[in-house]
Coordinates of C-alpha atoms in Angstrom, one line a residue:
M1 CA -29.8 -23.7 32.2
T2 CA -33.0 -25.3 33.1
S3 CA -33.1 -29.3 32.2
R4 CA -35.9 -30.2 30.0
P5 CA -38.9 -32.3 31.3
S6 CA -38.2 -36.1 31.4
D7 CA -41.1 -36.5 28.8
A8 CA -39.8 -34.1 26.3
R9 CA -39.4 -35.7 22.8
P10 CA -36.6 -34.8 20.6
Y11 CA -37.3 -31.5 19.3
D12 CA -35.5 -30.9 15.6
R13 CA -33.2 -32.6 13.1
G14 CA -29.8 -31.5 12.8
P15 CA -27.9 -31.1 9.6
G16 CA -27.5 -34.8 9.2
G17 CA -31.0 -35.5 9.4
G18 CA -30.9 -37.3 12.8
P19 CA -33.2 -36.3 15.7
E20 CA -31.6 -33.6 18.0
D21 CA -33.2 -32.5 21.3
P22 CA -32.3 -29.1 23.1
H23 CA -29.3 -30.1 24.8
T24 CA -27.9 -31.5 21.5
L25 CA -28.4 -28.3 19.5
L26 CA -27.2 -26.2 22.6
D27 CA -23.8 -28.4 22.5
R28 CA -23.5 -27.7 18.8
A29 CA -24.2 -23.8 19.4
R30 CA -21.6 -23.7 22.1
R31 CA -18.9 -25.3 20.0
L32 CA -19.5 -23.1 17.0
S33 CA -19.2 -20.0 19.5
A34 CA -16.0 -21.3 21.1
A35 CA -14.7 -21.3 17.5
G36 CA -14.6 -17.5 17.7
G37 CA -16.7 -15.9 15.1
H38 CA -18.3 -19.1 13.3
P39 CA -20.6 -17.8 10.8
A40 CA -23.3 -20.4 11.5
A41 CA -23.2 -19.9 15.3
G42 CA -26.1 -17.4 15.3
G43 CA -28.2 -19.5 13.5
A44 CA -27.1 -22.5 15.8
W45 CA -28.2 -20.4 18.9
E46 CA -31.5 -19.4 17.5
R47 CA -32.4 -23.1 16.7
A48 CA -31.4 -24.3 20.1
A49 CA -33.2 -21.2 21.8
K50 CA -36.5 -22.4 20.1
A51 CA -35.8 -25.9 21.0
L52 CA -35.8 -25.1 24.7
R53 CA -38.8 -22.8 24.6
R54 CA -40.7 -25.5 22.8
A55 CA -39.6 -28.0 25.6
G56 CA -40.3 -25.8 28.5
G57 CA -36.7 -25.0 29.4
A58 CA -34.9 -21.7 29.4
I59 CA -31.4 -20.7 28.6
T60 CA -28.7 -19.6 31.1
P61 CA -27.3 -16.2 31.2
G62 CA -24.0 -17.2 29.7
D63 CA -25.4 -19.2 27.1
H64 CA -27.8 -16.1 26.2
A65 CA -24.6 -13.9 26.0
D66 CA -23.0 -16.2 23.7
A67 CA -26.2 -16.0 21.2
L68 CA -26.2 -12.4 21.7
D69 CA -22.5 -12.1 20.5
A70 CA -23.0 -14.5 17.6
T71 CA -26.2 -12.5 16.7
A72 CA -24.3 -9.5 16.6
L73 CA -21.5 -10.6 14.6
D74 CA -24.1 -11.6 12.0
C75 CA -25.2 -7.9 11.7
R76 CA -23.7 -6.7 8.4
G77 CA -24.6 -4.2 5.9
V78 CA -27.8 -2.5 6.8
A79 CA -28.3 -4.6 9.9
R80 CA -24.9 -3.4 11.4
P81 CA -26.5 -0.5 13.4
A82 CA -28.1 -3.3 15.7
A83 CA -24.9 -4.8 16.5
E84 CA -23.7 -2.3 19.3
T85 CA -26.9 -2.8 21.1
L86 CA -26.7 -6.7 21.2
F87 CA -22.9 -6.7 22.2
S88 CA -23.6 -4.3 25.1
R89 CA -26.4 -6.7 26.4
A90 CA -24.0 -9.6 25.9
A91 CA -21.4 -8.0 28.0
D92 CA -23.8 -7.4 30.7
L93 CA -24.8 -11.2 30.8
H94 CA -21.2 -12.2 30.5
E95 CA -20.3 -10.1 33.5
R96 CA -23.5 -11.7 35.3
S97 CA -22.1 -15.2 34.9
G98 CA -18.5 -14.2 36.1
L99 CA -17.0 -14.3 32.5
L100 CA -15.1 -11.2 32.7
G101 CA -12.7 -12.0 29.7
K102 CA -15.8 -12.6 27.3
A103 CA -17.5 -9.4 28.9
L104 CA -14.5 -7.3 27.8
I105 CA -14.7 -8.9 24.3
S106 CA -18.3 -8.0 24.0
R107 CA -17.7 -4.3 25.2
A108 CA -14.7 -3.9 23.1
R109 CA -16.9 -5.0 20.0
A110 CA -19.7 -2.7 21.0
L111 CA -17.4 0.3 21.0
A112 CA -15.8 -0.9 17.5
T113 CA -19.2 -1.1 16.0
G114 CA -20.8 2.0 17.4
P115 CA -21.9 4.9 15.4
E116 CA -18.8 7.1 16.7
P117 CA -15.9 5.0 16.1
G118 CA -13.3 7.9 16.6
A119 CA -11.0 9.0 19.1
T120 CA -13.8 8.5 22.0
A121 CA -14.2 4.9 20.9
C122 CA -10.3 4.4 20.8
A123 CA -10.0 5.8 24.2
G124 CA -12.6 3.4 25.6
L125 CA -10.8 0.6 23.8
A126 CA -7.4 1.5 25.4
E127 CA -9.1 1.3 28.8
L128 CA -10.5 -2.0 28.0
C129 CA -7.0 -3.2 26.9
E130 CA -5.6 -2.3 30.4
R131 CA -8.5 -4.4 31.9
A132 CA -7.8 -7.3 29.8
A133 CA -4.0 -7.1 30.7
A134 CA -4.8 -6.8 34.3
L135 CA -7.5 -9.9 34.0
H136 CA -4.9 -12.0 32.2
A137 CA -2.3 -11.3 34.8
A138 CA -4.5 -12.4 37.4
G139 CA -5.5 -15.6 35.4
R140 CA -9.0 -14.4 34.8
A141 CA -8.6 -13.9 31.0
T142 CA -7.3 -16.3 28.8
V143 CA -4.6 -15.3 25.9
A144 CA -7.2 -15.6 23.3
Q145 CA -9.6 -13.4 25.1
T146 CA -6.8 -10.6 25.8
A147 CA -5.3 -10.8 22.3
T148 CA -8.9 -10.2 21.0
V149 CA -9.5 -7.1 22.9
L150 CA -6.0 -5.7 21.9
L151 CA -6.5 -6.4 18.3
L152 CA -10.0 -4.8 18.4
R153 CA -8.0 -1.6 19.5
S154 CA -5.5 -2.0 16.8
R155 CA -8.2 -2.2 14.2
A156 CA -10.0 0.8 15.4
R157 CA -6.4 2.6 15.3
A158 CA -6.0 1.4 11.8
D159 CA -9.3 2.8 10.5
L160 CA -8.2 6.1 12.1
L161 CA -4.8 6.4 10.4
D162 CA -5.5 8.6 7.7
T163 CA -7.2 11.2 10.0
A164 CA -4.0 11.2 12.2
P165 CA -1.7 14.4 12.1
D166 CA 1.2 12.3 11.0
P167 CA -0.4 9.1 9.5
A168 CA 3.0 7.4 8.5
A169 CA 4.4 7.9 12.1
E170 CA 1.0 6.6 13.6
A171 CA 1.2 3.7 11.3
A172 CA 4.7 2.9 12.4
A173 CA 3.6 3.0 15.8
L174 CA 0.9 0.6 15.1
R175 CA 3.0 -1.8 13.3
E176 CA 5.1 -1.9 16.4
E177 CA 1.8 -2.6 18.4
L178 CA 0.9 -5.5 16.2
V179 CA 4.5 -6.9 16.5
R180 CA 4.4 -7.0 20.1
L181 CA 0.8 -8.7 19.9
V182 CA 2.1 -11.5 17.7
T183 CA 4.9 -11.8 20.3
F184 CA 2.4 -12.0 23.1
A185 CA 0.2 -14.6 21.4
A186 CA 2.9 -16.7 19.5
P187 CA 4.2 -18.9 22.3
Y188 CA 0.4 -20.2 22.8
R189 CA -0.2 -21.0 19.2
A190 CA -1.2 -24.7 20.1
D191 CA -4.7 -23.2 21.1
P192 CA -6.6 -22.9 18.1
A193 CA -8.5 -19.6 19.6
V194 CA -5.1 -18.0 20.0
L195 CA -4.0 -19.4 16.4
G196 CA -7.2 -17.5 14.9
S197 CA -6.3 -14.2 16.6
L198 CA -2.6 -14.4 15.5
A199 CA -4.0 -15.0 12.0
D200 CA -6.3 -11.9 12.2
C201 CA -3.4 -9.8 13.8
R202 CA -1.1 -10.7 11.0
A203 CA -3.6 -9.8 8.3
L204 CA -4.0 -6.3 9.9
L205 CA -0.3 -6.0 10.0
G206 CA -0.2 -6.8 6.3
R207 CA -2.8 -4.0 5.6
V208 CA -0.9 -1.4 7.6
S209 CA 2.4 -2.3 6.1
A210 CA 1.3 -2.2 2.3
P211 CA 1.6 1.3 1.7
E212 CA 5.2 1.5 2.9
D213 CA 6.4 -2.1 2.2
P214 CA 4.5 -4.3 0.0
G215 CA 7.0 -7.0 0.4
A216 CA 6.6 -7.2 4.2
A217 CA 2.7 -6.8 3.6
L218 CA 2.9 -10.1 1.3
A219 CA 4.8 -12.1 3.9
H220 CA 2.4 -11.1 6.7
L221 CA -0.6 -12.0 4.7
R222 CA 0.7 -15.3 3.5
A223 CA 1.6 -16.2 7.0
A224 CA -2.0 -15.1 8.1
L225 CA -3.3 -17.4 5.5
A226 CA -1.2 -20.2 6.9
D227 CA -2.3 -19.5 10.5
H228 CA -6.1 -19.6 9.5
V229 CA -5.9 -22.8 7.8
A230 CA -3.7 -24.3 10.9
S231 CA -6.4 -23.0 13.4
G232 CA -8.9 -25.2 11.9
R233 CA -11.3 -22.4 11.1
P234 CA -13.8 -23.9 8.5
W235 CA -15.0 -20.6 7.1
P236 CA -12.9 -18.8 4.4
P237 CA -10.3 -16.3 5.2
T238 CA -12.0 -13.9 2.6
E239 CA -10.6 -10.7 3.6
T240 CA -7.2 -11.9 4.0
E241 CA -7.6 -13.6 0.4
L242 CA -8.8 -10.0 -0.9
L243 CA -5.8 -8.2 0.7
L244 CA -3.4 -10.5 -0.6
A245 CA -4.5 -10.2 -3.9
G246 CA -5.0 -6.5 -3.7
V247 CA -1.2 -6.1 -2.9
L248 CA -0.2 -8.4 -5.5
R249 CA -2.1 -6.5 -8.0
A250 CA -0.6 -3.2 -6.8
S251 CA 2.7 -4.8 -7.2
G252 CA 2.3 -5.9 -10.6
A253 CA 1.8 -9.6 -9.9
Q254 CA -1.5 -10.0 -11.8
A255 CA -1.2 -13.5 -12.6
E256 CA -0.6 -14.4 -9.0
A257 CA -3.4 -12.4 -7.7
A258 CA -5.6 -14.1 -10.1
T259 CA -4.5 -17.4 -8.9
V260 CA -5.1 -16.6 -5.3
L261 CA -8.8 -15.3 -6.1
R262 CA -9.7 -18.4 -8.5
T263 CA -8.7 -20.5 -5.7
A264 CA -10.8 -18.3 -3.2
V265 CA -13.7 -18.7 -5.6
G266 CA -13.4 -22.3 -6.3
S267 CA -13.2 -23.0 -2.7
G268 CA -16.2 -20.9 -1.9
E269 CA -18.4 -22.7 -4.2
E270 CA -17.8 -25.9 -2.1
N271 CA -17.9 -23.9 1.3
A272 CA -21.5 -23.1 2.6
L273 CA -19.9 -21.0 5.1
L274 CA -18.9 -18.4 2.5
R275 CA -21.3 -15.3 2.9
A276 CA -22.9 -14.3 -0.6
T277 CA -21.6 -10.8 -0.2
D278 CA -18.2 -12.1 0.3
G279 CA -18.5 -14.3 -2.8
A280 CA -19.6 -11.3 -4.8
R281 CA -16.7 -9.4 -3.6
L282 CA -14.2 -12.2 -4.8
R283 CA -15.6 -12.3 -8.0
L284 CA -15.6 -8.4 -8.3
A285 CA -11.9 -8.5 -7.4
L286 CA -11.2 -11.3 -9.8
A287 CA -12.9 -9.5 -12.6
R288 CA -10.8 -6.3 -11.8
T289 CA -7.7 -8.4 -11.8
L290 CA -8.3 -9.9 -15.2
E291 CA -9.3 -6.5 -16.4
G292 CA -5.6 -5.5 -15.7
G293 CA -6.3 -3.7 -12.6
E294 CA -8.3 -1.1 -14.6
G295 CA -11.7 -2.4 -14.2
A296 CA -13.0 1.2 -13.5
A297 CA -11.9 2.2 -17.0
P298 CA -12.2 -0.7 -19.1
F299 CA -11.6 1.1 -22.4
G300 CA -8.0 2.2 -21.5
G301 CA -6.1 -1.0 -22.4
H302 CA -4.3 -2.5 -25.5
G303 CA -5.8 -5.9 -26.1
R304 CA -6.7 -7.2 -29.5
S305 CA -9.7 -5.0 -29.5
G306 CA -8.2 -2.2 -27.9
R307 CA -10.1 -3.0 -24.5
P308 CA -8.8 -5.2 -21.6
G309 CA -11.0 -7.9 -21.3
G310 CA -12.6 -7.4 -24.7
P311 CA -13.8 -9.9 -27.4
G312 CA -10.1 -10.7 -28.5
S313 CA -8.7 -11.3 -24.8
P314 CA -8.6 -14.5 -23.1
G315 CA -10.4 -13.4 -20.1
G316 CA -13.1 -11.5 -21.6
E317 CA -16.1 -14.0 -21.2
E318 CA -14.8 -15.1 -18.0
V319 CA -15.0 -11.7 -16.4
V320 CA -18.6 -11.0 -17.7
A321 CA -19.6 -14.4 -16.1
L322 CA -17.8 -13.5 -12.7
L323 CA -19.7 -10.1 -12.8
T324 CA -22.9 -11.8 -13.6
E325 CA -22.6 -14.3 -10.6
A326 CA -21.6 -11.2 -8.5
V327 CA -25.0 -9.6 -9.3
R328 CA -27.0 -12.8 -8.6
L329 CA -25.2 -13.1 -5.3
C330 CA -25.8 -9.5 -4.3
D331 CA -29.3 -9.9 -5.0
R332 CA -29.6 -13.0 -3.0
S333 CA -28.0 -11.6 -0.1
G334 CA -29.4 -8.1 0.1
E335 CA -26.8 -7.5 2.9
D336 CA -25.1 -4.4 1.1
P337 CA -27.4 -2.6 -1.5
L338 CA -24.4 -0.5 -2.7
L339 CA -22.3 -3.6 -3.4
G340 CA -25.2 -4.7 -5.7
V341 CA -25.3 -1.4 -7.6
L342 CA -21.4 -1.7 -8.1
A343 CA -21.8 -5.2 -9.5
R344 CA -24.4 -4.1 -11.8
L345 CA -22.4 -1.2 -12.9
R346 CA -19.4 -3.2 -13.7
L347 CA -21.5 -5.6 -15.4
G348 CA -23.1 -2.9 -17.7
S349 CA -19.6 -1.7 -18.5
A350 CA -18.2 -4.9 -19.3
H351 CA -21.0 -5.4 -21.7
A352 CA -20.1 -1.9 -23.2
A353 CA -16.6 -2.8 -23.5
R354 CA -17.6 -5.8 -25.8
G355 CA -19.9 -3.9 -28.0
R356 CA -23.0 -5.3 -26.3
W357 CA -24.9 -2.1 -26.3
Q358 CA -28.4 -3.3 -25.5
E359 CA -27.3 -5.7 -22.7
A360 CA -25.4 -2.9 -21.2
A361 CA -28.2 -0.4 -21.2
T362 CA -30.5 -3.1 -19.8
V363 CA -28.1 -3.6 -16.6
L364 CA -27.3 0.1 -16.2
Q365 CA -31.0 1.2 -16.4
E366 CA -31.4 -1.2 -13.5
V367 CA -28.9 1.1 -11.3
L368 CA -30.8 4.1 -12.0
A369 CA -34.2 2.2 -11.4
G370 CA -33.2 1.4 -7.8
P371 CA -33.9 3.8 -4.8
V372 CA -31.7 6.5 -4.2
R373 CA -29.3 5.8 -1.2
G374 CA -26.4 7.7 0.2
G375 CA -23.3 6.7 -1.0
D376 CA -24.2 5.8 -4.7
E377 CA -24.1 9.1 -6.1
A378 CA -21.1 8.2 -8.1
A379 CA -22.3 5.1 -9.3
R380 CA -25.6 6.8 -10.8
L381 CA -23.3 9.5 -12.5
R382 CA -21.3 6.8 -14.0
A383 CA -24.1 4.7 -14.9
R384 CA -25.6 7.7 -17.0
A385 CA -22.2 8.2 -18.7
W386 CA -22.1 4.8 -19.9
L387 CA -25.6 4.8 -21.0
A388 CA -25.0 7.9 -22.9
F389 CA -22.1 6.1 -24.4
C390 CA -24.1 3.0 -25.6
A391 CA -26.8 5.5 -27.1
L392 CA -24.3 7.1 -29.2
R393 CA -23.0 3.7 -30.4
R394 CA -26.6 2.6 -31.2
G395 CA -26.9 5.7 -33.2
E396 CA -29.3 7.5 -30.7
P397 CA -27.4 10.9 -30.0
E398 CA -30.7 12.6 -28.6
R399 CA -31.0 9.9 -26.0
A400 CA -27.3 10.1 -25.3
A401 CA -27.3 13.9 -25.0
R402 CA -30.1 13.6 -22.2
Q403 CA -28.1 11.1 -20.1
Y404 CA -24.8 13.2 -20.6
A405 CA -26.5 16.2 -19.5
L406 CA -28.3 14.4 -16.3
A407 CA -24.8 13.2 -15.4
A408 CA -23.4 16.6 -15.5
A409 CA -26.3 18.2 -13.6
E410 CA -25.6 15.3 -10.9
A411 CA -21.7 16.1 -11.1
R412 CA -22.7 19.7 -10.6
L413 CA -24.9 19.0 -7.4
R414 CA -21.9 17.2 -6.0
A415 CA -19.5 20.2 -6.6
D416 CA -17.7 17.9 -9.0
L417 CA -16.7 20.8 -11.5
Q418 CA -14.4 18.6 -13.6
H419 CA -16.7 15.9 -14.1
G420 CA -19.6 18.5 -14.8
A421 CA -17.5 19.9 -17.2
A422 CA -16.4 16.9 -19.1
L423 CA -19.9 15.7 -19.1
S424 CA -21.3 18.7 -20.5
H425 CA -18.5 18.7 -23.2
R426 CA -20.0 15.2 -24.2
A427 CA -23.5 16.3 -24.0
A428 CA -22.6 19.0 -26.5
H429 CA -20.9 16.6 -28.8
A430 CA -24.1 14.5 -28.8
L431 CA -26.2 17.3 -29.5
G432 CA -23.9 18.3 -32.6
A433 CA -24.2 14.6 -33.7
A434 CA -28.1 14.9 -33.4
G435 CA -28.0 17.9 -35.9
A436 CA -28.6 20.7 -32.9
P437 CA -25.9 23.0 -33.5
E438 CA -27.5 26.0 -31.5
K439 CA -28.0 23.5 -28.5
A440 CA -24.4 22.0 -29.0
A441 CA -23.0 25.5 -28.9
R442 CA -24.8 26.6 -25.6
A443 CA -23.7 23.1 -24.0
Y444 CA -20.0 23.8 -25.1
E445 CA -20.3 27.1 -23.6
R446 CA -21.6 25.6 -20.2
A447 CA -18.6 23.2 -20.5
A448 CA -16.1 26.0 -21.0
D449 CA -17.3 28.1 -17.9
L450 CA -17.1 25.1 -15.8
W451 CA -13.5 24.4 -17.0
R452 CA -12.8 28.0 -16.1
S453 CA -14.2 27.5 -12.6
A454 CA -12.0 24.3 -12.3
R455 CA -9.1 26.4 -13.4
D456 CA -8.3 24.3 -16.3
H457 CA -7.9 26.5 -19.1
G458 CA -6.4 23.9 -21.7
A459 CA -9.9 22.1 -21.4
A460 CA -12.0 25.4 -21.6
A461 CA -10.0 26.0 -24.8
R462 CA -10.7 22.7 -26.2
S463 CA -14.5 23.2 -25.5
L464 CA -14.6 26.8 -27.1
R465 CA -12.9 25.3 -30.1
A466 CA -15.8 22.9 -30.4
R467 CA -18.3 25.4 -29.9
A468 CA -16.9 27.6 -32.7
H469 CA -17.7 25.0 -35.1
H470 CA -21.4 24.9 -34.1
V471 CA -21.4 28.5 -33.8
R472 CA -20.3 28.8 -37.5
T473 CA -22.9 26.4 -38.5
A474 CA -25.6 28.2 -36.6
W475 CA -24.6 31.9 -36.7
G476 CA -21.8 32.3 -39.5
A477 CA -18.1 32.6 -39.5
A478 CA -17.8 36.1 -37.9
R479 CA -19.3 34.9 -34.6
A480 CA -17.1 31.7 -34.7
E481 CA -14.2 33.9 -35.1
V482 CA -15.1 35.7 -31.8
V483 CA -15.3 32.3 -30.1
L484 CA -12.0 31.2 -31.6
E485 CA -10.2 34.3 -30.3
E486 CA -11.7 33.5 -26.8
A487 CA -10.4 30.1 -27.0
L488 CA -6.9 31.5 -28.2
R489 CA -6.9 33.6 -25.1
E490 CA -8.1 30.9 -22.8
A491 CA -5.1 28.7 -24.0
Q492 CA -2.6 31.5 -23.5
R493 CA -3.9 32.1 -20.1
G494 CA -3.2 28.5 -19.2
L495 CA 0.1 28.3 -21.0
R496 CA 1.5 31.3 -18.6
G497 CA 0.1 29.7 -15.5
T498 CA 1.1 26.0 -15.9
P499 CA 4.7 25.1 -15.0
E500 CA 4.1 21.3 -15.9
P501 CA 6.0 20.5 -19.1
A502 CA 3.5 17.9 -20.1
E503 CA 0.5 20.3 -19.9
R504 CA 2.5 23.0 -21.3
D505 CA 3.0 20.9 -24.7
R506 CA -0.7 20.0 -24.6
L507 CA -1.7 23.9 -24.5
R508 CA 1.0 24.5 -27.2
A509 CA -0.5 21.9 -29.4
E510 CA -4.1 23.6 -28.5
L511 CA -2.8 26.8 -29.7
V512 CA -1.7 25.2 -32.9
L513 CA -5.0 23.9 -33.5
I514 CA -6.8 27.0 -32.9
R515 CA -4.5 29.0 -35.2
E516 CA -5.5 26.7 -37.8
E517 CA -9.1 27.3 -37.1
L518 CA -8.6 30.9 -37.3
T519 CA -6.7 30.5 -40.6
D520 CA -9.4 28.6 -42.0
L521 CA -12.0 31.2 -41.4
L522 CA -10.0 34.2 -42.3
G523 CA -8.4 32.6 -45.4
P524 CA -5.0 31.7 -46.2
G525 CA -2.2 34.1 -45.4
A526 CA -4.4 36.1 -42.9
A527 CA -2.7 37.3 -39.8
E528 CA -3.9 35.4 -36.7
P529 CA -5.0 37.8 -34.0
G530 CA -3.2 37.1 -31.0
A531 CA 0.5 36.5 -31.5
I532 CA 1.9 33.1 -32.6
G533 CA 2.6 33.7 -36.2
P534 CA 0.9 32.7 -39.2
G535 CA 0.1 28.9 -40.2
A536 CA -2.3 26.8 -42.3
A537 CA -3.6 23.4 -42.5
E538 CA -1.7 20.8 -44.4
P539 CA -3.6 20.4 -48.0
G540 CA -6.2 17.7 -47.6
A541 CA -6.1 17.7 -43.9
I542 CA -9.5 17.4 -41.9
S543 CA -9.9 20.7 -40.3
P544 CA -9.9 20.2 -36.4
I545 CA -13.2 22.3 -36.0
T546 CA -15.1 19.9 -38.0
A547 CA -13.7 16.8 -36.3
D548 CA -15.0 14.9 -33.5
P549 CA -13.9 16.5 -30.4
G550 CA -12.7 13.4 -29.1
P551 CA -12.5 11.9 -25.6
C552 CA -13.6 13.8 -22.3
P553 CA -10.6 16.2 -21.5
G554 CA -9.2 16.3 -18.2
P555 CA -6.5 14.7 -16.2
W556 CA -8.5 13.4 -13.0
S557 CA -9.4 10.1 -12.0
P558 CA -13.1 8.9 -12.3
P559 CA -15.2 8.5 -9.4
D560 CA -15.9 5.1 -8.6
P561 CA -18.1 3.5 -5.9
Y562 CA -15.8 1.7 -3.3
E563 CA -12.8 2.7 -5.5
M564 CA -11.0 5.3 -3.6
S565 CA -9.8 5.1 -0.2
G566 CA -7.4 6.5 2.4
R567 CA -3.8 5.4 2.1
Y568 CA -4.3 2.9 4.8
Q569 CA -7.8 1.9 4.2
V570 CA -9.0 -1.0 2.1
N571 CA -11.8 -0.8 -0.8
V572 CA -14.4 -3.4 -1.6
Y573 CA -11.6 -5.1 -4.0
G574 CA -9.3 -5.6 -1.3
D575 CA -6.8 -2.6 -2.4
V576 CA -5.0 -0.7 0.2
G577 CA -5.4 3.0 -0.5
G578 CA -7.1 2.3 -3.7
G579 CA -4.5 0.4 -5.1
R580 CA -3.4 3.3 -7.2
P581 CA -0.6 5.3 -7.6
A582 CA -0.5 8.5 -5.5
A583 CA -2.1 11.6 -7.2
A584 CA 1.0 13.0 -8.2
T585 CA 2.2 10.3 -10.3
A586 CA -1.2 8.7 -11.2
P587 CA -1.8 8.2 -15.1
R588 CA -4.5 10.3 -16.8
T589 CA -7.6 8.9 -17.0
R590 CA -11.0 9.5 -18.3
V591 CA -14.6 9.7 -17.1
Q592 CA -15.8 6.1 -17.6
G593 CA -18.3 6.1 -20.5
C594 CA -16.4 8.9 -22.2
V595 CA -14.1 7.3 -24.9

């Protein structure tokens, strides 16, 4: 590094307000880089470089490399693609300076952040690990540097677990690799840099252990938090806190998960090093926890209002406040547009869950008003479903029908037959409520066709039964009878091909309802076409054909931005594998906004 001229004046004022010259700023930047990932390091290097240029000095290749590393680590969200080039340039400069351990870390990070983080990147990382081990044996790479390179390869392997031929076996092998890494680094834990790597290693071990052994995952994650604190790192361990809360949530320990997240949110308010996007994620996760882990479907609970987090539940207003702040933090950061979309979607649905239809509609319209980006299709679909629901509650069935129809069209464009069918069913219901029986009948017919394509004959029968009511109103009982006979055949077809007892019971109940509708059309005592035997509705009962068709039919999970992930992946809330039961045992849920 070139020394500053003897007549140079102090360049800037530091955080404490005192005058600081380029050397002082450089010392601070070096200290922050030495801490390994300090969030303020990038800004400190930029400040020091400007001071040097003004003073007529120049930065050394080694310092320049550290500055590039720190800048690349700050590349998140939309800026992430720039990181690979910055890390590669840093690696070259480290090598020129003879800092081979640092060069390996930069090259490993370049591979890990590149556009192709697949098998090729893993092979390159494996080669770097061999070089790191050789350098360490020769005394030219520290334990912390070697552990960092090994950990980067393990992270890349973890991200590819769900694509492996045998994910469980690959996960077991990765856990063994991480245990060996802990064994390698643990004797040197007196070094804060090594302790920081240990914390990160144990956090990854917790993530990979969560699907098979949640108890072991909790132990690893708690140890990771303890190591983070002991290492003296001043920035919050947000990823580990989110993981710990996610595993607790999946284990049913909602109260403890909420405590972890409340503590993280509270400490983050006092910590300027907490990134705005991380603060938003913590609040989204806490809101999800307070809603009983069902933030994606807030009408499925059993509080005093029938809705988790509703007006009668203790966490209701806290949930709204958390989501409002999450939206504000996302807007302030601008780092992850999709996270902002999700925060608005959750806030809108939270308002709707509390009967605040206008507030909900205002927030949800903002989701649709933003630019269309890759990856936010599910959010737009769900926003439209919620807008339609709010419109129905405000007595605007025509507006609701338009939104449901638009959502159904978006679902069909994504080849999502089930949601397309369910949303078409709801559009038809809204058209019926708007007094347009012909349009409602045609919409129910579209829904039934989609259900058939999705091979859900029971749902197709329900849509046809609802269609019959509007056909009867528009064109008479004779044509309604034809539709009901079609519904009867559809339900019987489903009954013949459905081995699951619960679904068979639902289909039998549907057959009873269709039989009652036919009896109503043909008159008491008339024989039912099709074969189940006569039957009549109870005296004074409301005929199902004239009743509200009820919730969206269907046994699938709703599409939720960031919600679903692979078995070994982590979503935005900190849940490993989505934090939900496996598909075979998952409870039946509804499209959000269809209740």
